[in-house]
Amino acid sequence: MSTPSGFDELIHPSTRLSVVALLAATEWADFPFIRDSLSLSDSALSKQLHTLEEAGYLEIRKEGGGRKRRTKVRLTSRGRTAFEGHVAALRAIVEGAGPTAVAAPATESAAAASGSGQQHQRAEAGR
């Protein structure tokens, strides 16, 4: 199976996907909100935000100074487009593995289990 169009290797790791999904639902988000929502450490979140910012997927603003400094983050239009394309690609992958693809192996497994179950019942009856 080939990778569907729109699949984004940069967004795909679960932490980055969680960050981008969270940001897709809002205009701007504060660093502590993202950190706490995703149960990440400051350093882990900073690393992921930096990677996504370098790709042009995020805009990061630092406001205020000293102890009142706040970091705000938002998806850029490029980031939103990449996220939407990645979600569409994931849906295509999941739909490609629909009931027909899953049903065949399950049916074979059920038949095999049924056959071995009958053999086990015969062995128990013979004792």
Short mmCIF file of C-alpha atoms in Angstrom, two decimals:
data_model
loop_
_atom_site.label_atom_id
_atom_site.label_comp_id
_atom_site.label_asym_id
_atom_site.label_seq_id
_atom_site.Cartn_x
_atom_site.Cartn_y
_atom_site.Cartn_z
CA MET A 1 0.00 0.00 0.00
CA SER A 2 1.40 3.38 -0.95
CA THR A 3 1.29 6.38 1.38
CA PRO A 4 -1.72 8.57 0.59
CA SER A 5 -1.24 12.10 -0.62
CA GLY A 6 -1.15 14.58 2.24
CA PHE A 7 0.47 12.22 4.76
CA ASP A 8 2.89 14.41 6.70
CA GLU A 9 5.87 12.69 8.35
CA LEU A 10 6.61 15.82 10.38
CA ILE A 11 3.15 15.96 11.97
CA HIS A 12 2.68 12.19 12.32
CA PRO A 13 4.58 11.48 15.58
CA SER A 14 1.93 11.32 18.30
CA THR A 15 3.19 14.28 20.35
CA ARG A 16 3.34 16.63 17.36
CA LEU A 17 0.00 15.36 16.08
CA SER A 18 -1.51 16.08 19.51
CA VAL A 19 -0.04 19.59 19.56
CA VAL A 20 -1.30 20.41 16.07
CA ALA A 21 -4.74 18.91 16.75
CA LEU A 22 -5.07 20.98 19.91
CA LEU A 23 -4.03 24.14 18.10
CA ALA A 24 -6.38 23.43 15.19
CA ALA A 25 -9.29 23.90 17.58
CA THR A 26 -8.26 27.38 18.71
CA GLU A 27 -6.93 30.69 17.43
CA TRP A 28 -4.10 31.11 19.98
CA ALA A 29 -3.08 28.93 22.93
CA ASP A 30 -0.84 29.71 25.88
CA PHE A 31 2.18 27.49 26.47
CA PRO A 32 0.98 26.31 29.92
CA PHE A 33 -2.41 25.32 28.46
CA ILE A 34 -0.79 23.19 25.76
CA ARG A 35 1.71 21.69 28.22
CA ASP A 36 -0.96 20.78 30.76
CA SER A 37 -3.50 19.56 28.19
CA LEU A 38 -0.97 17.13 26.71
CA SER A 39 0.83 16.26 29.98
CA LEU A 40 4.23 17.27 28.62
CA SER A 41 7.25 18.74 30.33
CA ASP A 42 8.30 22.27 29.40
CA SER A 43 11.37 20.98 27.57
CA ALA A 44 9.47 18.29 25.63
CA LEU A 45 6.84 20.79 24.50
CA SER A 46 9.46 23.43 23.62
CA LYS A 47 11.29 20.93 21.42
CA GLN A 48 8.13 19.98 19.52
CA LEU A 49 7.05 23.60 19.10
CA HIS A 50 10.49 24.53 17.78
CA THR A 51 10.38 21.71 15.21
CA LEU A 52 6.91 22.73 14.02
CA GLU A 53 7.86 26.42 13.95
CA GLU A 54 10.94 25.69 11.79
CA ALA A 55 8.66 23.95 9.30
CA GLY A 56 6.46 27.04 9.15
CA TYR A 57 3.52 25.26 10.79
CA LEU A 58 3.39 27.44 13.93
CA GLU A 59 3.74 31.05 14.92
CA ILE A 60 5.10 31.65 18.41
CA ARG A 61 4.76 34.99 20.18
CA LYS A 62 6.41 35.95 23.44
CA GLU A 63 4.63 38.74 25.27
CA GLY A 64 5.59 40.69 28.37
CA GLY A 65 8.82 40.37 30.27
CA GLY A 66 10.35 38.85 33.34
CA ARG A 67 8.02 36.69 35.40
CA LYS A 68 5.02 37.92 33.42
CA ARG A 69 6.36 36.68 30.11
CA ARG A 70 3.81 34.61 28.22
CA THR A 71 4.33 32.39 25.22
CA LYS A 72 1.40 32.09 22.83
CA VAL A 73 1.20 29.68 19.92
CA ARG A 74 -1.02 29.32 16.88
CA LEU A 75 -1.15 27.29 13.70
CA THR A 76 -0.19 29.15 10.55
CA SER A 77 -2.28 28.67 7.43
CA ARG A 78 0.46 26.34 6.18
CA GLY A 79 0.23 24.33 9.42
CA ARG A 80 -3.56 24.13 9.23
CA THR A 81 -3.39 22.96 5.60
CA ALA A 82 -0.77 20.34 6.50
CA PHE A 83 -2.87 19.12 9.44
CA GLU A 84 -6.03 18.85 7.36
CA GLY A 85 -4.13 16.98 4.63
CA HIS A 86 -2.63 14.61 7.20
CA VAL A 87 -6.02 13.89 8.76
CA ALA A 88 -7.45 13.18 5.29
CA ALA A 89 -4.53 10.82 4.56
CA LEU A 90 -5.08 8.98 7.86
CA ARG A 91 -8.77 8.61 7.05
CA ALA A 92 -7.86 7.17 3.63
CA ILE A 93 -5.56 4.64 5.31
CA VAL A 94 -8.25 3.62 7.80
CA GLU A 95 -10.96 3.40 5.16
CA GLY A 96 -8.62 1.33 2.97
CA ALA A 97 -8.50 -1.22 5.77
CA GLY A 98 -12.31 -1.28 5.96
CA PRO A 99 -14.55 -4.20 6.91
CA THR A 100 -13.70 -6.29 3.83
CA ALA A 101 -9.98 -6.22 4.52
CA VAL A 102 -10.48 -6.97 8.20
CA ALA A 103 -13.28 -9.53 7.80
CA ALA A 104 -11.31 -12.05 5.72
CA PRO A 105 -8.57 -12.75 8.28
CA ALA A 106 -11.08 -12.72 11.14
CA THR A 107 -13.24 -15.29 9.33
CA GLU A 108 -10.24 -17.55 8.71
CA SER A 109 -9.20 -17.22 12.36
CA ALA A 110 -12.71 -18.01 13.54
CA ALA A 111 -12.84 -21.12 11.31
CA ALA A 112 -9.46 -22.27 12.59
CA ALA A 113 -10.48 -21.65 16.19
CA SER A 114 -13.73 -23.50 15.63
CA GLY A 115 -11.90 -26.47 14.15
CA SER A 116 -9.40 -26.63 17.00
CA GLY A 117 -12.25 -26.21 19.48
CA GLN A 118 -14.01 -29.25 17.97
CA GLN A 119 -10.78 -31.24 18.19
CA HIS A 120 -10.38 -30.22 21.84
CA GLN A 121 -14.00 -31.28 22.57
CA ARG A 122 -13.41 -34.68 20.90
CA ALA A 123 -10.20 -35.18 22.91
CA GLU A 124 -12.06 -34.37 26.15
CA ALA A 125 -14.92 -36.74 25.22
CA GLY A 126 -12.46 -39.57 24.53
CA ARG A 127 -11.03 -39.38 28.07
#
